[in-house]
GROMACS .gro file of C-alpha atoms in nm:
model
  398
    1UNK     CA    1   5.100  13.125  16.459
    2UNK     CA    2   5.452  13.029  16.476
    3UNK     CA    3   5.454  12.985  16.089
    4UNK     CA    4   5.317  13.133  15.772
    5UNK     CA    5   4.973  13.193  15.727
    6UNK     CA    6   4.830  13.048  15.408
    7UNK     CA    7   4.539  13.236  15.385
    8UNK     CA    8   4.401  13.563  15.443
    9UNK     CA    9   4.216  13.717  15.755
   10UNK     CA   10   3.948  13.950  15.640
   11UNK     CA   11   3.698  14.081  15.912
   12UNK     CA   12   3.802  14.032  16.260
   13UNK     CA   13   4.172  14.092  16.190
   14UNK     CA   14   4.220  14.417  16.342
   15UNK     CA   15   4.135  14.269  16.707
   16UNK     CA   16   4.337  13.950  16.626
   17UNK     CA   17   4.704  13.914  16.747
   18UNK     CA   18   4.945  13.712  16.819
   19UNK     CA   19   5.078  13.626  17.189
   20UNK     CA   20   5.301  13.407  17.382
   21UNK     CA   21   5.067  13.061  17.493
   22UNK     CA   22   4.914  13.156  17.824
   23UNK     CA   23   4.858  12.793  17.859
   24UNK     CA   24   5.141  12.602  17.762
   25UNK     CA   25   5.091  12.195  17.803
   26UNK     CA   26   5.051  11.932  17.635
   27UNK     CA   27   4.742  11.992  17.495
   28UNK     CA   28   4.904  12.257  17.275
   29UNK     CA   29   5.269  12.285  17.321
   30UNK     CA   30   5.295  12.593  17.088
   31UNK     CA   31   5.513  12.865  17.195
   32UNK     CA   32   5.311  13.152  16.996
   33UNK     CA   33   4.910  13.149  16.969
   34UNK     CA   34   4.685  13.388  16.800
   35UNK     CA   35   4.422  13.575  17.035
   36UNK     CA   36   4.090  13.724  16.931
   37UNK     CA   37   3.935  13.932  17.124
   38UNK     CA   38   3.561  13.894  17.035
   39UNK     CA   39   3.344  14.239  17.044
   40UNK     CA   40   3.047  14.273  17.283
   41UNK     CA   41   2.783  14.189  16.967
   42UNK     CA   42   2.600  13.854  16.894
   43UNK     CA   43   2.701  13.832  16.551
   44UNK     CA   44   3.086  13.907  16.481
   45UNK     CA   45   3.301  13.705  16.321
   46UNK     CA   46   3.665  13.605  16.240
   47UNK     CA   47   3.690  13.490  15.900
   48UNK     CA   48   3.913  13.361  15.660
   49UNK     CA   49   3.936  13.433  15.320
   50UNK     CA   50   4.077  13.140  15.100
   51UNK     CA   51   4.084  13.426  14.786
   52UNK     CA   52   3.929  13.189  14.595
   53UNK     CA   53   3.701  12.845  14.585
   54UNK     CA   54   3.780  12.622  14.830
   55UNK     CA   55   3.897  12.282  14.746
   56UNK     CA   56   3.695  12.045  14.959
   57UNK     CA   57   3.767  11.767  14.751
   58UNK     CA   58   4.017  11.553  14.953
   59UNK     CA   59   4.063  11.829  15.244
   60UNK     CA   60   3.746  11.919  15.407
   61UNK     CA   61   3.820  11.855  15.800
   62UNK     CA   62   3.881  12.215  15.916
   63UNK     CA   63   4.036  12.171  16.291
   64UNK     CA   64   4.126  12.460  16.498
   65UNK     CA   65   4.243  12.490  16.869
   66UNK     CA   66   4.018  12.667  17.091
   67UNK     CA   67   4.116  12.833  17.489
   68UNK     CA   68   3.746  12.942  17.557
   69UNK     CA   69   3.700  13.136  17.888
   70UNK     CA   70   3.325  12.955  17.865
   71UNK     CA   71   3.096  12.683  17.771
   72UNK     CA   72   2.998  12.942  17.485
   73UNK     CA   73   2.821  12.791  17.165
   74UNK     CA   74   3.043  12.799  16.821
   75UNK     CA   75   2.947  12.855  16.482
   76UNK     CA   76   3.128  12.759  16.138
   77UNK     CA   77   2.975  12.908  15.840
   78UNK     CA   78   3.110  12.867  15.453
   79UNK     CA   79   3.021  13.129  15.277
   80UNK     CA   80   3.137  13.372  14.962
   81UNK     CA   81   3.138  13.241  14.650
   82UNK     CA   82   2.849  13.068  14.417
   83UNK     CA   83   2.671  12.849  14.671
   84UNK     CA   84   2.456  12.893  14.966
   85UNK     CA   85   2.591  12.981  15.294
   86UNK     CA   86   2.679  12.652  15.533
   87UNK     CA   87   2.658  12.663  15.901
   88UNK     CA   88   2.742  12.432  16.121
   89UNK     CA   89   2.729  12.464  16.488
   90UNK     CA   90   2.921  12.364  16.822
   91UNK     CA   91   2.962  12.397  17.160
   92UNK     CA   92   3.285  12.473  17.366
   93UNK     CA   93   3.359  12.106  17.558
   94UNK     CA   94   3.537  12.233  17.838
   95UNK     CA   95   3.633  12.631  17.939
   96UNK     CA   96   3.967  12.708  18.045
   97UNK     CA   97   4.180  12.479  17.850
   98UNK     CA   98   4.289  12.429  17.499
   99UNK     CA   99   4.051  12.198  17.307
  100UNK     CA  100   4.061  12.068  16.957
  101UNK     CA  101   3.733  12.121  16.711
  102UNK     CA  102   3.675  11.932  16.417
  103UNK     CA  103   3.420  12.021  16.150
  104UNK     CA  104   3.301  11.808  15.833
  105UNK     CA  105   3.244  12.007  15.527
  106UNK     CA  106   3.294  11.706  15.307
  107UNK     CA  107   2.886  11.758  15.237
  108UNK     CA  108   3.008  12.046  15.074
  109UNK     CA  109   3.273  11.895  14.851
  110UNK     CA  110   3.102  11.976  14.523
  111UNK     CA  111   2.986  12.393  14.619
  112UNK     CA  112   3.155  12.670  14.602
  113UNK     CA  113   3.278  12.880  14.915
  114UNK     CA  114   3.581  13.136  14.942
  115UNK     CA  115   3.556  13.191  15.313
  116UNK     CA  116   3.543  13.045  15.679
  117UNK     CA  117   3.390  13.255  15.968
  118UNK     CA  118   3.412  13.153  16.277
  119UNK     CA  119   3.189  13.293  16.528
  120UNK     CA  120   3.262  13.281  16.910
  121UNK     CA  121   2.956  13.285  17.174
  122UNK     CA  122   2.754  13.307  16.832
  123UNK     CA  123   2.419  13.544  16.842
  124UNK     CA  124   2.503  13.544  17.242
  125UNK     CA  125   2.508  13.938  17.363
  126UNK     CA  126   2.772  13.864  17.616
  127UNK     CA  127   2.781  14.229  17.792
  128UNK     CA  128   3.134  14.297  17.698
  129UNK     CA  129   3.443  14.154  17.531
  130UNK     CA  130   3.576  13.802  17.548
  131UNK     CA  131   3.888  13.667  17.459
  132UNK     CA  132   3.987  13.336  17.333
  133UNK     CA  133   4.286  13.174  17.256
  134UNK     CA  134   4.314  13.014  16.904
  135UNK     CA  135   4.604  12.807  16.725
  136UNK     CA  136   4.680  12.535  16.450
  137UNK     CA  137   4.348  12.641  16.174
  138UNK     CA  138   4.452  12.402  15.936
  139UNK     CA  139   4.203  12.188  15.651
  140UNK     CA  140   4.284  11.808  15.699
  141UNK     CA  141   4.166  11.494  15.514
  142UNK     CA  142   3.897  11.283  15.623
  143UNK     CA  143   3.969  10.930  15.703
  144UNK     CA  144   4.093  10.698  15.441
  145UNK     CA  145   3.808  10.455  15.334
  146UNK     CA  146   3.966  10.392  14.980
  147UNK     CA  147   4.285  10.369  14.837
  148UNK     CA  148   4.559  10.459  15.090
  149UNK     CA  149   4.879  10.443  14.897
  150UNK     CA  150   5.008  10.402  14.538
  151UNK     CA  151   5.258  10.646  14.544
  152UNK     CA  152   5.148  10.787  14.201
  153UNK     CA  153   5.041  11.155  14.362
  154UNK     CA  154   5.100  11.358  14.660
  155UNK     CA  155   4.747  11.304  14.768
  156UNK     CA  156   4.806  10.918  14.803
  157UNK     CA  157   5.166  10.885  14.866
  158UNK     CA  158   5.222  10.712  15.195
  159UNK     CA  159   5.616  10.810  15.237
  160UNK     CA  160   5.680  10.859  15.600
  161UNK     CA  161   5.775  10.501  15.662
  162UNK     CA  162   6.041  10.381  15.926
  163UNK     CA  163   6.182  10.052  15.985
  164UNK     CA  164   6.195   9.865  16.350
  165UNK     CA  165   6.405   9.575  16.396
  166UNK     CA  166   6.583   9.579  16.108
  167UNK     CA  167   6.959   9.562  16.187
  168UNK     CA  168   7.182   9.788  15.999
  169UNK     CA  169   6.930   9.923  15.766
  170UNK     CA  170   6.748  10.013  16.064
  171UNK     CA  171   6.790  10.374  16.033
  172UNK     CA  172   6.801  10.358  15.586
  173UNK     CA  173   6.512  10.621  15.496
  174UNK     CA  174   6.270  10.485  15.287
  175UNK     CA  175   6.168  10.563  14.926
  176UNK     CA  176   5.961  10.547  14.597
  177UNK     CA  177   6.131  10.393  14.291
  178UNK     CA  178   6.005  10.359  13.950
  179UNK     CA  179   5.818  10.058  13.933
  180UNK     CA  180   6.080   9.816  13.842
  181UNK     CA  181   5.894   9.489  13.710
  182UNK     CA  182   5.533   9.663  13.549
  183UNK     CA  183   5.356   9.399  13.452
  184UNK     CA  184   5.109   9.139  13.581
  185UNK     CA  185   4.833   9.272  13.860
  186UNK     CA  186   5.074   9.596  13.858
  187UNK     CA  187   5.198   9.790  13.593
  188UNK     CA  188   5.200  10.119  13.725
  189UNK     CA  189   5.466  10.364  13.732
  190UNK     CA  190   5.597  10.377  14.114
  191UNK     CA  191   5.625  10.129  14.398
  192UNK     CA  192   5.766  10.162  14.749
  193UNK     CA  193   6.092   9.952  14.842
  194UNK     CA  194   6.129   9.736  15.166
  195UNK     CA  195   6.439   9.682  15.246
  196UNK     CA  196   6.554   9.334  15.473
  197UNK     CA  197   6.851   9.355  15.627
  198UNK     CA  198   7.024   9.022  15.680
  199UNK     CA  199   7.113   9.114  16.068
  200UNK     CA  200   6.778   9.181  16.172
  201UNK     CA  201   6.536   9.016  16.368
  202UNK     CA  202   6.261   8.755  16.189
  203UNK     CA  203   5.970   9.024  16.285
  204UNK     CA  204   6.158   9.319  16.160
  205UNK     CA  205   5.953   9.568  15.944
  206UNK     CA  206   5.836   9.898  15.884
  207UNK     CA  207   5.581  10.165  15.990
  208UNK     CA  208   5.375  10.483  15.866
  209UNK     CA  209   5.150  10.702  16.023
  210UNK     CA  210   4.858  10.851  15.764
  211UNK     CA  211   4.817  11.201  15.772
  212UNK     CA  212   4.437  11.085  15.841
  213UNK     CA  213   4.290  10.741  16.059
  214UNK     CA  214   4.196  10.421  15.867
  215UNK     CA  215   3.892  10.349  15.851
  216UNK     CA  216   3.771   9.992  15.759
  217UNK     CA  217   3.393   9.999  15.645
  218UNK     CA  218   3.236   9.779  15.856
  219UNK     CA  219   3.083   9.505  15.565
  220UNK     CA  220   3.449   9.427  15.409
  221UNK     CA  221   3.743   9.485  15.701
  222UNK     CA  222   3.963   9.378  15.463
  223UNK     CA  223   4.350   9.553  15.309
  224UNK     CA  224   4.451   9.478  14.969
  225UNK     CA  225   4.810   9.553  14.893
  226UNK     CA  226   5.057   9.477  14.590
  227UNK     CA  227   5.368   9.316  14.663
  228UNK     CA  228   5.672   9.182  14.490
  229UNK     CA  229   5.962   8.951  14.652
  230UNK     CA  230   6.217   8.704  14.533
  231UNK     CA  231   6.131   8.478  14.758
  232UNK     CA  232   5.781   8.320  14.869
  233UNK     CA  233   5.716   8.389  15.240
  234UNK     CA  234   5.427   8.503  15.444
  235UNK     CA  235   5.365   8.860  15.539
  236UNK     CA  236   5.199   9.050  15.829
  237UNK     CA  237   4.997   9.423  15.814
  238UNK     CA  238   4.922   9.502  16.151
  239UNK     CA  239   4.693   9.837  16.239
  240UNK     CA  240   4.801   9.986  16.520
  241UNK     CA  241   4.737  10.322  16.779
  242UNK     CA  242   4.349  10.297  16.770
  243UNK     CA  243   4.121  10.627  16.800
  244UNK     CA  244   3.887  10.490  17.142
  245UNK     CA  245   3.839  10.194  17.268
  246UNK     CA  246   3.928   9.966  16.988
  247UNK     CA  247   4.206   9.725  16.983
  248UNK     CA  248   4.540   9.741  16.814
  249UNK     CA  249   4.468   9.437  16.534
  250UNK     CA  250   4.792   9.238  16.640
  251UNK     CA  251   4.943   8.982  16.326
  252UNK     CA  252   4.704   8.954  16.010
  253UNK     CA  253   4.852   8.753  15.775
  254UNK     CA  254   4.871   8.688  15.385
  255UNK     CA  255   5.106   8.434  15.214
  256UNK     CA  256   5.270   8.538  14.947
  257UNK     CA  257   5.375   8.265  14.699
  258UNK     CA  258   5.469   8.439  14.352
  259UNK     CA  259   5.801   8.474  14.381
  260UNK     CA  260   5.950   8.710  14.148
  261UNK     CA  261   5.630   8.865  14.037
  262UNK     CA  262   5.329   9.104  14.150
  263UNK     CA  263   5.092   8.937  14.378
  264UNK     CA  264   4.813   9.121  14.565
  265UNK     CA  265   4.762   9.008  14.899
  266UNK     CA  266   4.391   9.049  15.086
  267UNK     CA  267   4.448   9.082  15.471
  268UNK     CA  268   4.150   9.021  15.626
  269UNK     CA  269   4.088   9.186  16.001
  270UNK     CA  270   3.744   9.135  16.048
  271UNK     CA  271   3.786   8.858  16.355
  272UNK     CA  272   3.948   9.138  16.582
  273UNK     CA  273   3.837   9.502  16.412
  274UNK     CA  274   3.526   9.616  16.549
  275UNK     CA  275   3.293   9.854  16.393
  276UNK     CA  276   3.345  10.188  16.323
  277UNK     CA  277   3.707  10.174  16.423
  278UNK     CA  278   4.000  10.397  16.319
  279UNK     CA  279   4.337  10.363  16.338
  280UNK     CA  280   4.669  10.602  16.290
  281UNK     CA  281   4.921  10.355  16.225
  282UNK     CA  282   4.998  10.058  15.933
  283UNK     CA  283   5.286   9.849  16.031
  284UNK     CA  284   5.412   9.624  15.755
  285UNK     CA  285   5.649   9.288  15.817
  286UNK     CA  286   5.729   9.147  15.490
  287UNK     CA  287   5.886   8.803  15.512
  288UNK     CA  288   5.765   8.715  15.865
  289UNK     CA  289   5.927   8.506  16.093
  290UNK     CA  290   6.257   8.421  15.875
  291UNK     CA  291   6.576   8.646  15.818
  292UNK     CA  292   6.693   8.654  15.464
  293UNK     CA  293   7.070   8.529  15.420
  294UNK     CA  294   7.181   8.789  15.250
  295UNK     CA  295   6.986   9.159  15.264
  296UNK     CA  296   6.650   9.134  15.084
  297UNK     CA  297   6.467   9.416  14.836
  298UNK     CA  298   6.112   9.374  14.818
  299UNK     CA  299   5.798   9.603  14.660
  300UNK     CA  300   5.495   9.720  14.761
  301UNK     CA  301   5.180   9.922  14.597
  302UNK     CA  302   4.814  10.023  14.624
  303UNK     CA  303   4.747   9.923  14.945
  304UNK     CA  304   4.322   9.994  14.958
  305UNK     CA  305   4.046   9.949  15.192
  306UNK     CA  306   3.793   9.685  15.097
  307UNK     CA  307   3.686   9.681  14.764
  308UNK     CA  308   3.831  10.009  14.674
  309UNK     CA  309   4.099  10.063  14.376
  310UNK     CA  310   4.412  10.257  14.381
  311UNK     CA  311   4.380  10.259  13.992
  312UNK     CA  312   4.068  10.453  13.957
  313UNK     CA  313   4.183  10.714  14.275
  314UNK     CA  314   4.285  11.099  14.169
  315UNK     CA  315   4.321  11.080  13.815
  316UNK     CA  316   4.358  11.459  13.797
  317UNK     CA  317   4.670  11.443  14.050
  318UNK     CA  318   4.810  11.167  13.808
  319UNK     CA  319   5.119  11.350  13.556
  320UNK     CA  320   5.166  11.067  13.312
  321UNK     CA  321   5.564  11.017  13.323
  322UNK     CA  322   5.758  11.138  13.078
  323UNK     CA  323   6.027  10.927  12.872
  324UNK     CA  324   6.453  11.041  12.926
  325UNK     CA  325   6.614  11.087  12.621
  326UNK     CA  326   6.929  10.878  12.715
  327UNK     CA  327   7.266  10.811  12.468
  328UNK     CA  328   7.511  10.629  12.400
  329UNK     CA  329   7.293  10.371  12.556
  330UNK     CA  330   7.431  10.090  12.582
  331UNK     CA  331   7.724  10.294  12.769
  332UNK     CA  332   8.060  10.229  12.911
  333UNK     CA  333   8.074  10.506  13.133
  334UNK     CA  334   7.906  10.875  13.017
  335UNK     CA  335   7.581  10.961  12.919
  336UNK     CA  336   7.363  11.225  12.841
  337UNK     CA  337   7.008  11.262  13.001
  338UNK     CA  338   6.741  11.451  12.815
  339UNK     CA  339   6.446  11.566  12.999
  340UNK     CA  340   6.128  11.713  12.844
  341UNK     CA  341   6.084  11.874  13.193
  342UNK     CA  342   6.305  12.071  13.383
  343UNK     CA  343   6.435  11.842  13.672
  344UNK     CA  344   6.598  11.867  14.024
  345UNK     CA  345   6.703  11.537  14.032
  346UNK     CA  346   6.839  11.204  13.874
  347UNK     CA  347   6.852  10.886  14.055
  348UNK     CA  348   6.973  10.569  13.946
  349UNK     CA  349   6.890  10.182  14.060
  350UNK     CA  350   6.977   9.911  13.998
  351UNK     CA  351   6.716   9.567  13.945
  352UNK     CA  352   6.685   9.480  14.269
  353UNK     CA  353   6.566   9.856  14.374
  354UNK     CA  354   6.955   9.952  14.549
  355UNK     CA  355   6.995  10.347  14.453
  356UNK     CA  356   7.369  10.362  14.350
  357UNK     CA  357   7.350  10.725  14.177
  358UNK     CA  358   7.230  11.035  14.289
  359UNK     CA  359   7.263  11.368  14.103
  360UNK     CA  360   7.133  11.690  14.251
  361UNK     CA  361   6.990  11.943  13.958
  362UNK     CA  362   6.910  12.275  13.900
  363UNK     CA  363   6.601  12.265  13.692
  364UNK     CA  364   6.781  12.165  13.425
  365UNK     CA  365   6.642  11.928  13.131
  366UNK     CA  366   7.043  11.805  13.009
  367UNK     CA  367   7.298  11.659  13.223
  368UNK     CA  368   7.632  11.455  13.212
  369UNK     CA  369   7.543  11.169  13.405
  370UNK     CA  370   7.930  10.912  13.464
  371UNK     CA  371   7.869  10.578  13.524
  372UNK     CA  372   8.208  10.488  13.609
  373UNK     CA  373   8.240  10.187  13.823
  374UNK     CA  374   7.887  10.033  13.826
  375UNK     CA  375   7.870   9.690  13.750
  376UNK     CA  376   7.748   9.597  13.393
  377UNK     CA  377   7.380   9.519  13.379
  378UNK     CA  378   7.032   9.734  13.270
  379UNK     CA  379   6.975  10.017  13.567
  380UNK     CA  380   6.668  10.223  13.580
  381UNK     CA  381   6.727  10.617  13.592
  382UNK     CA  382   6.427  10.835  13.712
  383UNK     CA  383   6.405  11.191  13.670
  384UNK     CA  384   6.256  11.461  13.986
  385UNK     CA  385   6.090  11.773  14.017
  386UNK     CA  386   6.094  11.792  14.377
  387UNK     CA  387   5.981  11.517  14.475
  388UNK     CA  388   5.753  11.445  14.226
  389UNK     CA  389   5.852  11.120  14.005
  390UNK     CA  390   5.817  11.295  13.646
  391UNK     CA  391   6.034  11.070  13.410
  392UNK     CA  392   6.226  10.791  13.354
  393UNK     CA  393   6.407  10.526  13.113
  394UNK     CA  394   6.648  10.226  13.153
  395UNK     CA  395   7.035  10.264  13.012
  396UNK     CA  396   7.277   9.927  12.982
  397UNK     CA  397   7.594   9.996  13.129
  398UNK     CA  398   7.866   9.782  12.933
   0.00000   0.00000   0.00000
C-alpha cells in the first residue's frame, strides 16, 4: 500500500482503505497498510480482479500479510474465468500480530482464473464487523527445482550478485555480457562475468539471493553450472541462509581444468544437505584459495538443479538475438550501428569481458558509435532494450 497497485479490487473495495501501520515492527516494517473492514456476514469477500487469466505458470505463490484480531479460519478461492472455482483454506496462526500466508496454486497452473477472493472468518457469522490489517499481496515463484540461471530471460536471470572479499573490485556491480566464446558445452547467447581482483583475498567471491529458495530434490543434491577461465583452478558454490533447521552447506567443490574453454562443473552437496531443504542464498568462489597476479575475468552459465537443463527452460521468454548492422568494420575510429530494434543501449567489451563503451539511447535503431582510443583488437558490441540483451555483433578496431 505504499506503492502502485497492479491489479484491480472489485467487491470489498468500498470498505477497504488505506491507514498508517498500527503495528509497526519488524514483522512488517511498512509505513502504510491497507485495512478491511469485514461485514457481519459469513460469506463476504475481498477480491481481486487480475482483468484477465492469470498466469500461474512460473508465479503461483500468492503471499499476503495478515493483522487478524482472531484465530479466525481463511479462505482463498480462484475463481472467474473458464475453469472451476479453487478453494483453498487456512487458519490465522497467531491473533494480534502481523503474519505472513502463503498459498500454492501451482495445481492450477494450466486453468483459467481472473480473480482472487479472500475471505476473512470465512462462513463464520461473527455478530458484527471485524477488522484486519492487510499488506504486501503479491504472486511469487515457487522454489527453484530446475534451472536457476542462464541469463537468457527475465524469468531465469540471476543478476543481483555482489562480491565479498574482493579488493578493489569489491564494490564493481555485476553484469551479463554476450556470451563471448559460444562454443563447446555452451553456445548460448549470454553469460555472467566474475570479476578477480588481484588485491583480494584467496576466498574472495560473489553472492545472489533468488527471488525464490533452492530446493535440491532429495535423489540428485547436486548443481551443475557452466564456467569459463583462463586458468585451471578449483572452484567452490556454497548454499547458504537455510529456511529451518538445515545447515548452511559450507565449501563444495569442483575442479575446473579446461582452461580457456566451457567446462560444466557438477557440485555435489549430498554429504551435508538434508532432505527437503531450502536455501536463499548461492555464494560462488571461482579460483579458490589462490589470488590471480594480475585481475582475472571469468564466465559463468546455466547453473541447474540435478538433472535439470537450462537449455530446454522458458522457450517462450527466449527473443532470439538479433544481428547489428555495423560499418566500416574493420574501423579506425567511427562506426555506424544498425539495429533492427529500437534500442536504449550499446555496450562494448572487449575479449576478456572488460566493458570499455557505454552509450545511453533513446529508442533509436542508428547511432554514431567513436572508438577513439581503444586498443586494436575484435570487441563485442551488444545492443539493449532495457535491460533486455536484444542484439549484437563483433567490429575490429584497426
Amino acid at each position: 500500500f505504499e506503492c502502485q497497485r497492479n491489479v484491480t479490487y472489485g467487491a470489498g473495495n468500498d470498505r477497504l482503505a488505506v491507514i498508517n501501520n498500527p503495528d509497526l515492527n519488524a514483522d512488517n516494517p511498512s509505513t502504510k497498510v491497507g485495512e478491511y473492514t469485514d461485514p457481519n456476514d459469513e460469506w463476504s469477500a475481498l477480491v481481486l480482479d487480475f482483468g484477465g487469466p492469470i498466469d500461474l505458470s512460473l508465479y503461483n505463490q500468492f503471499t499476503m500479510k495478515i493483522w487478524s484480531p482472531g484465530l479466525v479460519p481463511l479462505k482463498f478461492k480462484l475463481e472467474g474465468g473458464s475453469s472451476a472455482p479453487v478453494e483453498i483454506d487456512q487458519t490465522v496462526a497467531n491473533a494480534n500480530s502481523w503474519q505472513t500466508y502463503t498459498v500454492d496454486f501451482s495445481g492450477q497452473a494450466n486453468e483459467n482464473h481472473t480473480r482472487i477472493a479472500i475471505f476473512f472468518n470465512a462462513g463464520v457469522s461473527p455478530g458484527g464487523e471485524d477488522i484486519y490489517y492487510i499488506d504486501d499481496l503479491r504472486m511469487s515463484r515457487s522454489a527453484f527445482t530446475g534451472c536457476i540461471s542462464h541469463f537468457e530471460s527475465q524469468a531465469y536471470s540471476l543478476k543481483n550478485w555482489a562480491y565479498f572479499a574482493n579488493g578493489s573490485l569489491e564494490n564493481e556491480a555485476f553484469e551479463v555480457i554476450a556470451n563471448p566464446d559460444m562454443s563447446g558445452v555452451n553456445t548460448s547467447d549470454s553469460v555472467g562475468v566474475f570479476l578477480e581482483a588481484a588485491d583480494g583475498a584467496d576466498f574472495a567471491g560473489m553472492y545472489a539471493d533468488p527471488e525464490a529458495p533452492i530446493a535440491l530434490p532429495n535423489t540428485n543434491k547436486t548443481i551443475r553450472m557452466k564456467v569459463w577461465g583462463p586458468d585451471a583452478t578449483q572452484m567452490v558454490m556454497k548454499l547458504e541462509r537455510p529456511m529451518g533447521t538445515a545447515p548452511n552447506s559450507g565449501d563444495i567443490f569442483a575442479d575446473y581444468t579446461t582452461a580457456g574453454q566451457w567446462q560444466e562443473l557438477t557440485f555435489d552437496f549430498s554429504a551435508i544437505v538434508p532432505d527437503d531443504a531450502q536455501y536463499e542464498r548461492i555464494t560462488l568462489i571461482l579460483g579458490f584459495g589462490e589470488t590471480p597476479a594480475a585481475d582475472r575475468t571469468m564466465y559463468f552459465d546455466d547453473i541447474a538443479i540435478g538433472d535439470a537443463d537450462c537449455a530446454n527452460v522458458s522457450a517462450i521468454d527466449r527473443d532470439a538475438l538479433v544481428d547489428l548492422r555495423v560499418y566500416p568494420n574493420p574501423t579506425q575510429q567511427r562506426l555506424t550501428v544498425e539495429s533492427p530494434r529500437p534500442l536504449t543501449r550499446i555496450e562494448v567489451h572487449n575479449l576478456v569481458g572488460q566493458r570499455v563503451r557505454s552509450v545511453r539511447l533513446s529508442h533509436q535503431t542508428e547511432v554514431q558509435l567513436d572508438l577513439a582510443g581503444l586498443d586494436r583488437g575484435l570487441y563485442l558490441l551488444t545492443g539493449y532494450s532495457g535491460d533486455k540483451l536484444v542484439a549484437r555483433s563483433k567490429v575490429m578496431k584497426e
